[in-house]
PDB file of C-alpha atoms and ligand atoms in Angstrom:
ATOM      1  CA  MET A1283       0.000   0.000   0.000  1.00 77.00           C
ATOM      2  CA  THR A1284       1.271   3.468  -0.847  1.00 89.00           C
ATOM      3  CA  LYS A1285       2.308   5.483   2.172  1.00 93.00           C
ATOM      4  CA  LYS A1286       0.206   8.578   2.880  1.00 96.00           C
ATOM      5  CA  LEU A1287       1.759  12.010   3.459  1.00 97.00           C
ATOM      6  CA  ASN A1288      -0.023  15.042   4.793  1.00 97.00           C
ATOM      7  CA  ILE A1289       1.608  18.133   3.327  1.00 98.00           C
ATOM      8  CA  PHE A1290       1.299  21.509   5.036  1.00 98.00           C
ATOM      9  CA  LEU A1291       2.235  24.277   2.622  1.00 98.00           C
ATOM     10  CA  ALA A1292       3.354  27.510   4.279  1.00 98.00           C
ATOM     11  CA  GLY A1293       2.087  30.766   2.826  1.00 97.00           C
ATOM     12  CA  PRO A1294       3.363  33.238   1.905  1.00 97.00           C
ATOM     13  CA  ARG A1295       6.520  31.579   0.642  1.00 98.00           C
ATOM     14  CA  GLY A1296       9.031  31.978  -2.169  1.00 97.00           C
ATOM     15  CA  PHE A1297      10.072  35.015  -4.174  1.00 97.00           C
ATOM     16  CA  CYS A1298       9.894  38.456  -2.576  1.00 98.00           C
ATOM     17  CA  ALA A1299       9.618  41.768  -4.390  1.00 98.00           C
ATOM     18  CA  GLY A1300      13.367  42.541  -4.141  1.00 98.00           C
ATOM     19  CA  VAL A1301      14.376  39.199  -5.641  1.00 97.00           C
ATOM     20  CA  ASP A1302      11.804  39.504  -8.390  1.00 98.00           C
ATOM     21  CA  ARG A1303      13.075  42.962  -9.319  1.00 98.00           C
ATOM     22  CA  ALA A1304      16.736  41.891  -9.335  1.00 98.00           C
ATOM     23  CA  ILE A1305      16.041  38.947 -11.658  1.00 98.00           C
ATOM     24  CA  GLU A1306      13.924  41.120 -13.966  1.00 98.00           C
ATOM     25  CA  MET A1307      16.792  43.621 -14.117  1.00 98.00           C
ATOM     26  CA  VAL A1308      19.197  40.955 -15.377  1.00 98.00           C
ATOM     27  CA  LYS A1309      16.620  39.750 -17.900  1.00 98.00           C
ATOM     28  CA  GLY A1310      15.971  43.358 -18.956  1.00 98.00           C
ATOM     29  CA  ALA A1311      19.695  43.974 -19.456  1.00 98.00           C
ATOM     30  CA  LEU A1312      20.003  40.802 -21.535  1.00 98.00           C
ATOM     31  CA  LYS A1313      17.119  41.984 -23.723  1.00 98.00           C
ATOM     32  CA  LYS A1314      18.460  45.505 -24.082  1.00 98.00           C
ATOM     33  CA  TYR A1315      22.161  44.786 -24.580  1.00 98.00           C
ATOM     34  CA  GLY A1316      22.200  41.139 -25.658  1.00 98.00           C
ATOM     35  CA  ALA A1317      24.553  38.551 -24.099  1.00 98.00           C
ATOM     36  CA  PRO A1318      26.775  38.559 -22.241  1.00 98.00           C
ATOM     37  CA  VAL A1319      25.758  40.659 -19.277  1.00 98.00           C
ATOM     38  CA  TYR A1320      27.904  40.487 -16.156  1.00 98.00           C
ATOM     39  CA  VAL A1321      26.449  40.083 -12.673  1.00 98.00           C
ATOM     40  CA  ARG A1322      28.525  40.825  -9.594  1.00 98.00           C
ATOM     41  CA  HIS A1323      27.864  38.035  -7.068  1.00 97.00           C
ATOM     42  CA  GLU A1324      24.900  35.611  -7.329  1.00 96.00           C
ATOM     43  CA  ILE A1325      22.062  38.000  -8.197  1.00 93.00           C
ATOM     44  CA  VAL A1326      20.028  36.189  -5.523  1.00 95.00           C
ATOM     45  CA  HIS A1327      21.136  33.172  -3.494  1.00 95.00           C
ATOM     46  CA  ASN A1328      19.562  30.401  -5.534  1.00 95.00           C
ATOM     47  CA  LYS A1329      21.405  27.988  -7.851  1.00 95.00           C
ATOM     48  CA  PHE A1330      18.322  27.319 -10.002  1.00 95.00           C
ATOM     49  CA  VAL A1331      17.896  31.047 -10.697  1.00 96.00           C
ATOM     50  CA  VAL A1332      21.612  31.565 -11.325  1.00 97.00           C
ATOM     51  CA  GLU A1333      21.877  28.595 -13.721  1.00 97.00           C
ATOM     52  CA  ASN A1334      18.798  29.776 -15.573  1.00 97.00           C
ATOM     53  CA  LEU A1335      20.258  33.260 -16.072  1.00 98.00           C
ATOM     54  CA  LYS A1336      23.624  31.774 -17.075  1.00 98.00           C
ATOM     55  CA  SER A1337      21.848  29.819 -19.802  1.00 98.00           C
ATOM     56  CA  GLN A1338      20.469  33.124 -21.102  1.00 98.00           C
ATOM     57  CA  GLY A1339      23.911  34.750 -21.228  1.00 98.00           C
ATOM     58  CA  ALA A1340      24.638  36.134 -17.755  1.00 98.00           C
ATOM     59  CA  ILE A1341      28.211  35.767 -16.509  1.00 98.00           C
ATOM     60  CA  PHE A1342      28.627  35.792 -12.734  1.00 98.00           C
ATOM     61  CA  VAL A1343      31.763  37.259 -11.160  1.00 98.00           C
ATOM     62  CA  GLU A1344      32.661  37.988  -7.545  1.00 97.00           C
ATOM     63  CA  GLU A1345      34.672  41.155  -8.209  1.00 97.00           C
ATOM     64  CA  LEU A1346      34.619  43.752 -10.988  1.00 98.00           C
ATOM     65  CA  ASN A1347      38.270  43.107 -11.928  1.00 97.00           C
ATOM     66  CA  GLU A1348      37.212  39.627 -13.143  1.00 98.00           C
ATOM     67  CA  ILE A1349      35.170  41.215 -15.953  1.00 98.00           C
ATOM     68  CA  GLN A1350      36.958  40.407 -19.180  1.00 97.00           C
ATOM     69  CA  ASP A1351      34.956  42.487 -21.640  1.00 97.00           C
ATOM     70  CA  LYS A1352      34.654  45.918 -20.034  1.00 97.00           C
ATOM     71  CA  SER A1353      32.315  47.130 -22.776  1.00 98.00           C
ATOM     72  CA  ARG A1354      29.518  44.947 -21.362  1.00 98.00           C
ATOM     73  CA  PRO A1355      27.092  46.072 -18.637  1.00 98.00           C
ATOM     74  CA  VAL A1356      27.318  44.755 -15.095  1.00 98.00           C
ATOM     75  CA  ILE A1357      24.572  44.400 -12.508  1.00 98.00           C
ATOM     76  CA  PHE A1358      25.108  44.446  -8.761  1.00 98.00           C
ATOM     77  CA  SER A1359      23.188  41.840  -6.747  1.00 97.00           C
ATOM     78  CA  ALA A1360      20.069  42.368  -4.616  1.00 97.00           C
ATOM     79  CA  HIS A1361      22.145  42.152  -1.405  1.00 98.00           C
ATOM     80  CA  GLY A1362      23.683  45.583  -1.888  1.00 98.00           C
ATOM     81  CA  VAL A1363      27.310  46.638  -2.302  1.00 98.00           C
ATOM     82  CA  PRO A1364      29.799  48.796  -0.392  1.00 98.00           C
ATOM     83  CA  LYS A1365      30.179  52.347  -1.752  1.00 98.00           C
ATOM     84  CA  ALA A1366      33.596  51.350  -3.089  1.00 98.00           C
ATOM     85  CA  VAL A1367      31.991  49.088  -5.725  1.00 98.00           C
ATOM     86  CA  PRO A1368      30.174  51.737  -7.834  1.00 98.00           C
ATOM     87  CA  GLU A1369      33.290  53.901  -7.386  1.00 98.00           C
ATOM     88  CA  GLU A1370      35.438  51.113  -8.817  1.00 98.00           C
ATOM     89  CA  ALA A1371      32.924  50.615 -11.666  1.00 98.00           C
ATOM     90  CA  LEU A1372      33.239  54.295 -12.562  1.00 98.00           C
ATOM     91  CA  SER A1373      37.014  54.171 -12.462  1.00 97.00           C
ATOM     92  CA  LEU A1374      36.960  51.125 -14.779  1.00 97.00           C
ATOM     93  CA  ASN A1375      34.523  52.929 -17.093  1.00 97.00           C
ATOM     94  CA  LEU A1376      31.928  50.187 -16.664  1.00 98.00           C
ATOM     95  CA  MET A1377      28.255  50.626 -17.401  1.00 98.00           C
ATOM     96  CA  TYR A1378      26.542  49.389 -14.252  1.00 98.00           C
ATOM     97  CA  TYR A1379      23.059  48.865 -12.837  1.00 98.00           C
ATOM     98  CA  ASP A1380      22.415  48.422  -9.163  1.00 98.00           C
ATOM     99  CA  ALA A1381      19.815  45.749  -8.285  1.00 98.00           C
ATOM    100  CA  THR A1382      20.133  46.332  -4.534  1.00 98.00           C
ATOM    101  CA  CYS A1383      16.717  45.699  -2.967  1.00 98.00           C
ATOM    102  CA  PRO A1384      15.121  49.036  -2.004  1.00 98.00           C
ATOM    103  CA  LEU A1385      14.696  47.677   1.531  1.00 98.00           C
ATOM    104  CA  VAL A1386      18.455  47.175   1.776  1.00 98.00           C
ATOM    105  CA  SER A1387      19.054  50.653   0.285  1.00 98.00           C
ATOM    106  CA  LYS A1388      16.831  52.011   3.076  1.00 97.00           C
ATOM    107  CA  ILE A1389      19.321  50.606   5.616  1.00 98.00           C
ATOM    108  CA  HIS A1390      22.233  52.097   3.670  1.00 98.00           C
ATOM    109  CA  LYS A1391      20.511  55.491   3.970  1.00 97.00           C
ATOM    110  CA  GLU A1392      20.018  54.987   7.707  1.00 97.00           C
ATOM    111  CA  VAL A1393      23.731  54.285   8.138  1.00 97.00           C
ATOM    112  CA  GLU A1394      24.560  57.418   6.135  1.00 97.00           C
ATOM    113  CA  ASN A1395      22.225  59.533   8.287  1.00 96.00           C
ATOM    114  CA  PHE A1396      23.581  58.168  11.562  1.00 96.00           C
ATOM    115  CA  ASP A1397      27.059  58.736  10.207  1.00 95.00           C
ATOM    116  CA  LYS A1398      26.273  62.392   9.442  1.00 96.00           C
ATOM    117  CA  LYS A1399      25.145  62.778  13.056  1.00 96.00           C
ATOM    118  CA  ASN A1400      28.426  61.226  14.192  1.00 96.00           C
ATOM    119  CA  LEU A1401      26.664  58.402  15.968  1.00 97.00           C
ATOM    120  CA  PRO A1402      28.481  55.090  16.442  1.00 98.00           C
ATOM    121  CA  VAL A1403      26.466  52.465  14.506  1.00 98.00           C
ATOM    122  CA  ILE A1404      25.896  48.884  15.644  1.00 98.00           C
ATOM    123  CA  LEU A1405      24.883  46.445  12.907  1.00 98.00           C
ATOM    124  CA  ILE A1406      23.064  43.275  13.942  1.00 98.00           C
ATOM    125  CA  GLY A1407      23.877  40.699  11.283  1.00 98.00           C
ATOM    126  CA  HIS A1408      25.981  37.783  10.103  1.00 97.00           C
ATOM    127  CA  ARG A1409      29.665  38.373   9.460  1.00 97.00           C
ATOM    128  CA  ASN A1410      30.717  37.990   5.815  1.00 96.00           C
ATOM    129  CA  HIS A1411      27.168  37.900   4.449  1.00 97.00           C
ATOM    130  CA  PRO A1412      27.180  40.091   1.297  1.00 97.00           C
ATOM    131  CA  GLU A1413      24.426  42.314   2.691  1.00 98.00           C
ATOM    132  CA  VAL A1414      26.477  42.942   5.839  1.00 98.00           C
ATOM    133  CA  ILE A1415      29.593  43.657   3.775  1.00 98.00           C
ATOM    134  CA  GLY A1416      27.524  46.125   1.715  1.00 98.00           C
ATOM    135  CA  THR A1417      26.028  47.860   4.737  1.00 98.00           C
ATOM    136  CA  MET A1418      29.392  48.124   6.499  1.00 98.00           C
ATOM    137  CA  GLY A1419      30.793  49.677   3.347  1.00 98.00           C
ATOM    138  CA  GLN A1420      28.436  52.672   3.470  1.00 98.00           C
ATOM    139  CA  THR A1421      30.777  54.568   5.751  1.00 97.00           C
ATOM    140  CA  LYS A1422      34.514  54.873   6.172  1.00 95.00           C
ATOM    141  CA  LYS A1423      34.000  54.822   9.931  1.00 96.00           C
ATOM    142  CA  GLU A1424      33.890  51.626  11.955  1.00 96.00           C
ATOM    143  CA  ILE A1425      30.558  49.821  12.184  1.00 98.00           C
ATOM    144  CA  TYR A1426      30.191  47.560  15.204  1.00 98.00           C
ATOM    145  CA  LEU A1427      28.944  44.130  14.205  1.00 98.00           C
ATOM    146  CA  VAL A1428      26.853  42.146  16.660  1.00 98.00           C
ATOM    147  CA  GLU A1429      25.953  38.565  15.756  1.00 98.00           C
ATOM    148  CA  LYS A1430      24.562  37.352  19.078  1.00 97.00           C
ATOM    149  CA  THR A1431      23.369  38.714  22.431  1.00 98.00           C
ATOM    150  CA  GLU A1432      26.707  38.009  24.148  1.00 98.00           C
ATOM    151  CA  ASP A1433      28.518  40.299  21.674  1.00 98.00           C
ATOM    152  CA  VAL A1434      26.755  43.422  22.976  1.00 98.00           C
ATOM    153  CA  LYS A1435      28.640  43.640  26.276  1.00 97.00           C
ATOM    154  CA  LYS A1436      31.965  43.148  24.494  1.00 98.00           C
ATOM    155  CA  LEU A1437      31.568  46.206  22.237  1.00 98.00           C
ATOM    156  CA  PRO A1438      34.349  48.784  22.693  1.00 97.00           C
ATOM    157  CA  LEU A1439      31.807  51.563  23.276  1.00 98.00           C
ATOM    158  CA  ASN A1440      31.033  53.609  26.342  1.00 97.00           C
ATOM    159  CA  GLN A1441      27.673  52.617  27.877  1.00 97.00           C
ATOM    160  CA  ASP A1442      26.687  56.298  28.296  1.00 97.00           C
ATOM    161  CA  GLU A1443      27.461  57.076  24.691  1.00 95.00           C
ATOM    162  CA  LYS A1444      24.565  57.780  22.339  1.00 98.00           C
ATOM    163  CA  ILE A1445      24.519  54.942  19.805  1.00 98.00           C
ATOM    164  CA  ALA A1446      22.363  53.851  16.870  1.00 98.00           C
ATOM    165  CA  TYR A1447      21.673  50.406  15.488  1.00 98.00           C
ATOM    166  CA  VAL A1448      20.494  48.865  12.234  1.00 98.00           C
ATOM    167  CA  THR A1449      19.960  45.221  11.300  1.00 98.00           C
ATOM    168  CA  GLN A1450      20.374  42.906   8.350  1.00 98.00           C
ATOM    169  CA  THR A1451      17.037  42.367   6.540  1.00 98.00           C
ATOM    170  CA  THR A1452      16.941  38.578   6.701  1.00 97.00           C
ATOM    171  CA  LEU A1453      17.514  37.759  10.373  1.00 97.00           C
ATOM    172  CA  SER A1454      15.471  35.681  12.783  1.00 96.00           C
ATOM    173  CA  VAL A1455      12.766  37.994  14.118  1.00 97.00           C
ATOM    174  CA  ASP A1456      12.919  36.308  17.544  1.00 96.00           C
ATOM    175  CA  ASP A1457      16.721  36.318  17.963  1.00 95.00           C
ATOM    176  CA  THR A1458      16.930  39.922  16.810  1.00 97.00           C
ATOM    177  CA  LYS A1459      14.345  41.011  19.401  1.00 97.00           C
ATOM    178  CA  ASP A1460      16.575  39.528  22.114  1.00 97.00           C
ATOM    179  CA  ILE A1461      19.678  41.289  20.783  1.00 98.00           C
ATOM    180  CA  ILE A1462      17.853  44.652  20.581  1.00 98.00           C
ATOM    181  CA  LYS A1463      16.628  44.154  24.153  1.00 98.00           C
ATOM    182  CA  GLU A1464      20.222  43.577  25.249  1.00 98.00           C
ATOM    183  CA  ILE A1465      21.419  46.703  23.375  1.00 98.00           C
ATOM    184  CA  LYS A1466      18.770  48.795  25.130  1.00 98.00           C
ATOM    185  CA  LEU A1467      19.714  47.341  28.509  1.00 98.00           C
ATOM    186  CA  HIS A1468      23.403  47.932  27.966  1.00 98.00           C
ATOM    187  CA  PHE A1469      23.355  51.442  26.468  1.00 98.00           C
ATOM    188  CA  SER A1470      21.529  54.362  28.033  1.00 97.00           C
ATOM    189  CA  ASP A1471      20.784  56.304  24.839  1.00 98.00           C
ATOM    190  CA  VAL A1472      19.815  54.191  21.830  1.00 98.00           C
ATOM    191  CA  ILE A1473      18.575  55.564  18.514  1.00 98.00           C
ATOM    192  CA  GLU A1474      16.511  53.026  16.610  1.00 96.00           C
ATOM    193  CA  PRO A1475      15.733  52.730  12.889  1.00 94.00           C
ATOM    194  CA  LYS A1476      12.448  54.477  12.025  1.00 87.00           C
ATOM    195  CA  LYS A1477      10.963  51.205  10.815  1.00 88.00           C
ATOM    196  CA  ASN A1478      12.000  47.617  11.535  1.00 91.00           C
ATOM    197  CA  ASP A1479      14.921  46.708   9.256  1.00 94.00           C
ATOM    198  CA  ILE A1480      13.972  43.026   9.031  1.00 97.00           C
ATOM    199  CA  CYS A1481      11.976  43.097   5.837  1.00 97.00           C
ATOM    200  CA  TYR A1482       8.325  42.197   5.302  1.00 97.00           C
ATOM    201  CA  ALA A1483       9.230  39.074   3.297  1.00 98.00           C
ATOM    202  CA  THR A1484      11.501  37.638   6.003  1.00 97.00           C
ATOM    203  CA  THR A1485       8.907  38.394   8.695  1.00 97.00           C
ATOM    204  CA  ASN A1486       5.969  36.933   6.751  1.00 97.00           C
ATOM    205  CA  ARG A1487       7.793  33.740   5.763  1.00 98.00           C
ATOM    206  CA  GLN A1488       8.894  33.111   9.344  1.00 98.00           C
ATOM    207  CA  GLU A1489       5.354  33.792  10.643  1.00 97.00           C
ATOM    208  CA  ALA A1490       3.902  31.351   8.097  1.00 97.00           C
ATOM    209  CA  VAL A1491       6.268  28.601   9.249  1.00 98.00           C
ATOM    210  CA  LYS A1492       5.499  29.310  12.916  1.00 98.00           C
ATOM    211  CA  LYS A1493       1.778  28.723  12.264  1.00 97.00           C
ATOM    212  CA  ILE A1494       2.203  25.157  10.993  1.00 97.00           C
ATOM    213  CA  ALA A1495       5.500  23.899  12.434  1.00 98.00           C
ATOM    214  CA  ASN A1496       3.974  22.169  15.448  1.00 97.00           C
ATOM    215  CA  GLN A1497       1.799  19.995  13.191  1.00 97.00           C
ATOM    216  CA  CYS A1498       4.825  18.705  11.296  1.00 98.00           C
ATOM    217  CA  ASP A1499       7.165  15.745  11.785  1.00 96.00           C
ATOM    218  CA  TYR A1500       9.457  16.990   9.050  1.00 97.00           C
ATOM    219  CA  PHE A1501       9.855  20.491   7.612  1.00 98.00           C
ATOM    220  CA  LEU A1502      11.412  21.040   4.197  1.00 98.00           C
ATOM    221  CA  VAL A1503      12.763  24.503   3.427  1.00 98.00           C
ATOM    222  CA  ILE A1504      13.595  24.975  -0.238  1.00 98.00           C
ATOM    223  CA  GLY A1505      16.540  27.334  -0.304  1.00 98.00           C
ATOM    224  CA  ALA A1506      20.305  27.707  -0.401  1.00 96.00           C
ATOM    225  CA  SER A1507      22.975  27.158   2.231  1.00 96.00           C
ATOM    226  CA  ASN A1508      24.422  30.646   1.596  1.00 95.00           C
ATOM    227  CA  SER A1509      20.993  32.253   1.953  1.00 96.00           C
ATOM    228  CA  SER A1510      20.400  33.800   5.355  1.00 95.00           C
ATOM    229  CA  ASN A1511      16.605  33.821   5.081  1.00 95.00           C
ATOM    230  CA  SER A1512      16.593  30.105   4.092  1.00 97.00           C
ATOM    231  CA  LEU A1513      18.680  29.082   7.109  1.00 97.00           C
ATOM    232  CA  ARG A1514      16.519  31.141   9.448  1.00 97.00           C
ATOM    233  CA  LEU A1515      13.385  29.332   8.189  1.00 98.00           C
ATOM    234  CA  VAL A1516      14.938  25.966   9.099  1.00 98.00           C
ATOM    235  CA  GLU A1517      15.684  27.273  12.620  1.00 98.00           C
ATOM    236  CA  VAL A1518      12.174  28.692  12.999  1.00 98.00           C
ATOM    237  CA  ALA A1519      10.570  25.375  11.944  1.00 98.00           C
ATOM    238  CA  LYS A1520      12.614  23.521  14.598  1.00 98.00           C
ATOM    239  CA  ASN A1521      12.071  26.156  17.290  1.00 98.00           C
ATOM    240  CA  TYR A1522       8.308  26.154  16.750  1.00 98.00           C
ATOM    241  CA  GLY A1523       7.740  22.425  17.059  1.00 98.00           C
ATOM    242  CA  SER A1524       8.609  20.527  13.892  1.00 98.00           C
ATOM    243  CA  LYS A1525      10.430  17.356  14.972  1.00 96.00           C
ATOM    244  CA  LYS A1526      12.921  17.720  12.137  1.00 97.00           C
ATOM    245  CA  ALA A1527      13.660  20.450   9.621  1.00 98.00           C
ATOM    246  CA  ILE A1528      16.095  20.489   6.726  1.00 98.00           C
ATOM    247  CA  LEU A1529      17.210  22.734   3.919  1.00 98.00           C
ATOM    248  CA  VAL A1530      16.473  21.322   0.470  1.00 98.00           C
ATOM    249  CA  GLU A1531      18.939  22.779  -2.022  1.00 97.00           C
ATOM    250  CA  ASP A1532      18.135  20.394  -4.855  1.00 96.00           C
ATOM    251  CA  VAL A1533      14.534  19.149  -4.916  1.00 97.00           C
ATOM    252  CA  ASP A1534      15.397  16.383  -7.392  1.00 95.00           C
ATOM    253  CA  SER A1535      17.979  14.746  -5.173  1.00 95.00           C
ATOM    254  CA  LEU A1536      15.974  14.731  -1.947  1.00 96.00           C
ATOM    255  CA  ASN A1537      16.239  11.279  -0.362  1.00 95.00           C
ATOM    256  CA  LEU A1538      12.620  10.185  -0.011  1.00 92.00           C
ATOM    257  CA  ASN A1539      13.551   7.503   2.554  1.00 92.00           C
ATOM    258  CA  ILE A1540      13.738  10.255   5.176  1.00 93.00           C
ATOM    259  CA  PHE A1541       9.934  10.139   5.386  1.00 91.00           C
ATOM    260  CA  GLN A1542       9.785   6.550   6.637  1.00 85.00           C
ATOM    261  CA  GLU A1543       8.820   7.620  10.112  1.00 88.00           C
ATOM    262  CA  SER A1544       7.042  10.848   9.157  1.00 93.00           C
ATOM    263  CA  LYS A1545       3.545  11.545   8.049  1.00 96.00           C
ATOM    264  CA  ASN A1546       3.060  15.294   8.381  1.00 98.00           C
ATOM    265  CA  ILE A1547       5.402  17.306   6.199  1.00 98.00           C
ATOM    266  CA  GLY A1548       5.747  21.089   6.186  1.00 98.00           C
ATOM    267  CA  ILE A1549       7.040  22.815   3.060  1.00 98.00           C
ATOM    268  CA  THR A1550       8.147  26.380   2.465  1.00 98.00           C
ATOM    269  CA  ALA A1551      10.458  28.196   0.059  1.00 98.00           C
ATOM    270  CA  SER A1552      12.853  31.000   0.919  1.00 98.00           C
ATOM    271  CA  ALA A1553      12.517  34.514  -0.507  1.00 98.00           C
ATOM    272  CA  SER A1554      15.022  33.632  -3.238  1.00 97.00           C
ATOM    273  CA  SER A1555      13.414  30.313  -4.282  1.00 97.00           C
ATOM    274  CA  PRO A1556      10.889  30.247  -7.124  1.00 97.00           C
ATOM    275  CA  GLU A1557       7.486  28.551  -6.798  1.00 97.00           C
ATOM    276  CA  ILE A1558       8.418  26.172  -9.622  1.00 97.00           C
ATOM    277  CA  LEU A1559      10.705  24.360  -7.152  1.00 98.00           C
ATOM    278  CA  VAL A1560       7.795  23.869  -4.718  1.00 98.00           C
ATOM    279  CA  ARG A1561       5.729  22.411  -7.585  1.00 98.00           C
ATOM    280  CA  LYS A1562       8.624  20.119  -8.594  1.00 97.00           C
ATOM    281  CA  LEU A1563       8.998  18.870  -5.033  1.00 97.00           C
ATOM    282  CA  LEU A1564       5.257  18.222  -4.727  1.00 97.00           C
ATOM    283  CA  ASN A1565       5.271  16.311  -8.026  1.00 97.00           C
ATOM    284  CA  ASN A1566       8.194  14.170  -6.860  1.00 96.00           C
ATOM    285  CA  LEU A1567       6.335  13.379  -3.647  1.00 96.00           C
ATOM    286  CA  LYS A1568       3.116  12.597  -5.530  1.00 96.00           C
ATOM    287  CA  LYS A1569       4.971  10.043  -7.657  1.00 95.00           C
ATOM    288  CA  ASN A1570       6.029   8.129  -4.551  1.00 94.00           C
ATOM    289  CA  PHE A1571       3.334   8.726  -1.938  1.00 96.00           C
ATOM    290  CA  GLU A1572      -0.367   9.283  -1.598  1.00 96.00           C
ATOM    291  CA  VAL A1573      -0.280  13.004  -0.915  1.00 97.00           C
ATOM    292  CA  LYS A1574      -2.845  15.289   0.653  1.00 97.00           C
ATOM    293  CA  VAL A1575      -1.914  18.971   0.364  1.00 97.00           C
ATOM    294  CA  ASN A1576      -3.192  21.386   3.018  1.00 97.00           C
ATOM    295  CA  GLU A1577      -2.743  25.042   2.288  1.00 95.00           C
ATOM    296  CA  GLY A1578      -4.446  27.408   4.684  1.00 86.00           C
ATOM    297  CA  HIS A1579      -5.812  30.770   3.631  1.00 87.00           C
ATOM    298  CA  TYR A1580      -3.209  33.508   3.884  1.00 90.00           C
ATOM    299  CA  GLN A1581      -2.840  37.179   3.034  1.00 88.00           C
ATOM    300  CA  LYS A1582      -1.166  37.501  -0.370  1.00 91.00           C
ATOM    301  CA  GLU A1583       1.678  40.024  -0.434  1.00 97.00           C
ATOM    302  CA  ASP A1584       1.217  43.059  -2.638  1.00 96.00           C
ATOM    303  CA  VAL A1585       4.690  44.606  -2.413  1.00 98.00           C
ATOM    304  CA  PHE A1586       6.171  45.420  -5.805  1.00 97.00           C
ATOM    305  CA  PHE A1587       9.407  47.183  -6.705  1.00 98.00           C
ATOM    306  CA  LYS A1588       9.707  48.755 -10.137  1.00 97.00           C
ATOM    307  CA  VAL A1589      12.529  47.794 -12.455  1.00 98.00           C
ATOM    308  CA  PRO A1590      14.466  50.955 -13.450  1.00 97.00           C
ATOM    309  CA  GLN A1591      12.939  52.411 -16.587  1.00 95.00           C
ATOM    310  CA  LYS A1592      16.073  51.870 -18.682  1.00 95.00           C
ATOM    311  CA  LEU A1593      15.807  48.093 -18.144  1.00 96.00           C
ATOM    312  CA  ASN A1594      12.045  47.816 -18.233  1.00 87.00           C
ATOM    313  CA  ILE A1595      11.753  46.747 -21.863  1.00 74.00           C
TER     314      ILE A1595
HETATM  315  S1  SF4 B 902      14.431  39.304   1.413  1.00 80.41           S
HETATM  316 FE1  SF4 B 902      13.648  41.333   1.899  1.00 80.41          FE
HETATM  317  S2  SF4 B 902      15.428  42.704   1.767  1.00 80.41           S
HETATM  318 FE2  SF4 B 902      15.980  40.772   0.749  1.00 80.41          FE
HETATM  319  S3  SF4 B 902      15.487  41.119  -1.395  1.00 80.41           S
HETATM  320 FE3  SF4 B 902      13.663  40.219  -0.458  1.00 80.41          FE
HETATM  321  S4  SF4 B 902      12.395  41.983   0.160  1.00 80.41           S
HETATM  322 FE4  SF4 B 902      14.459  42.741  -0.224  1.00 80.41          FE
END
């Protein structure tokens, strides 16, 4: 007899507005200028998306000096870049487009403003993540990185000093609350960002997982191991009651034997994973199990970021 699986689909899931815009910008550049078009860093952290764009003529590089044909346009990824990168592009005479998500640019502006006011800035985020590198590169002054609560007390800043903080957009909402609490306990005068820096997409995807995690024996998060929002979703699924939770980087090579002792399976996709991968995974499961899909009603997101007019063709 075919084994039955109860699937709980989280919603919202998958692509966010910033990822959508960045991908459309690369496609727009390919249409406008023809291939090849260079992209600095993975445009979004998803192999499927990157391979697809490569097949259309995008060439991915990590640094601008790797660009062989300097007459071709280059696009900066959705994660944002340090100020030095557009400066380098200008000095190399490159034609560039910046696909930084507007919600990351908002944080860059905050850093600039705090900088103008001469406030020391604490950044809550993950060391070496491209978004953190980009945000730290918005000022020549030192930015104080905090990755966990314990880091706050170790900061080389006077407790009476007026300080400001910003955060990475794709952090765990829960962990970040604890770190902010610690910052406010430790420093007497704290200036906060006007609006939460963790973006709507990160917040909504984590909330969606929280709602169903305790009904699940196994939670599958379609995403990438270098994607912060993907990794956070795995943590959230575990923290909110799923017995097991894993990252699925390649839906076609998922070992289906892992479900031997599981019946209730949660599925979500990170903000950089397209819905087609969810459909592929469901089809693979349907070929091997008797599958019942449960998808609760959820508020559809209506955030949309325009592609710059020059690439909107
Ligand atoms: S996850 Fe958030 S900040 Fe990152 S690209 Fe998507 S909307 Fe923008």
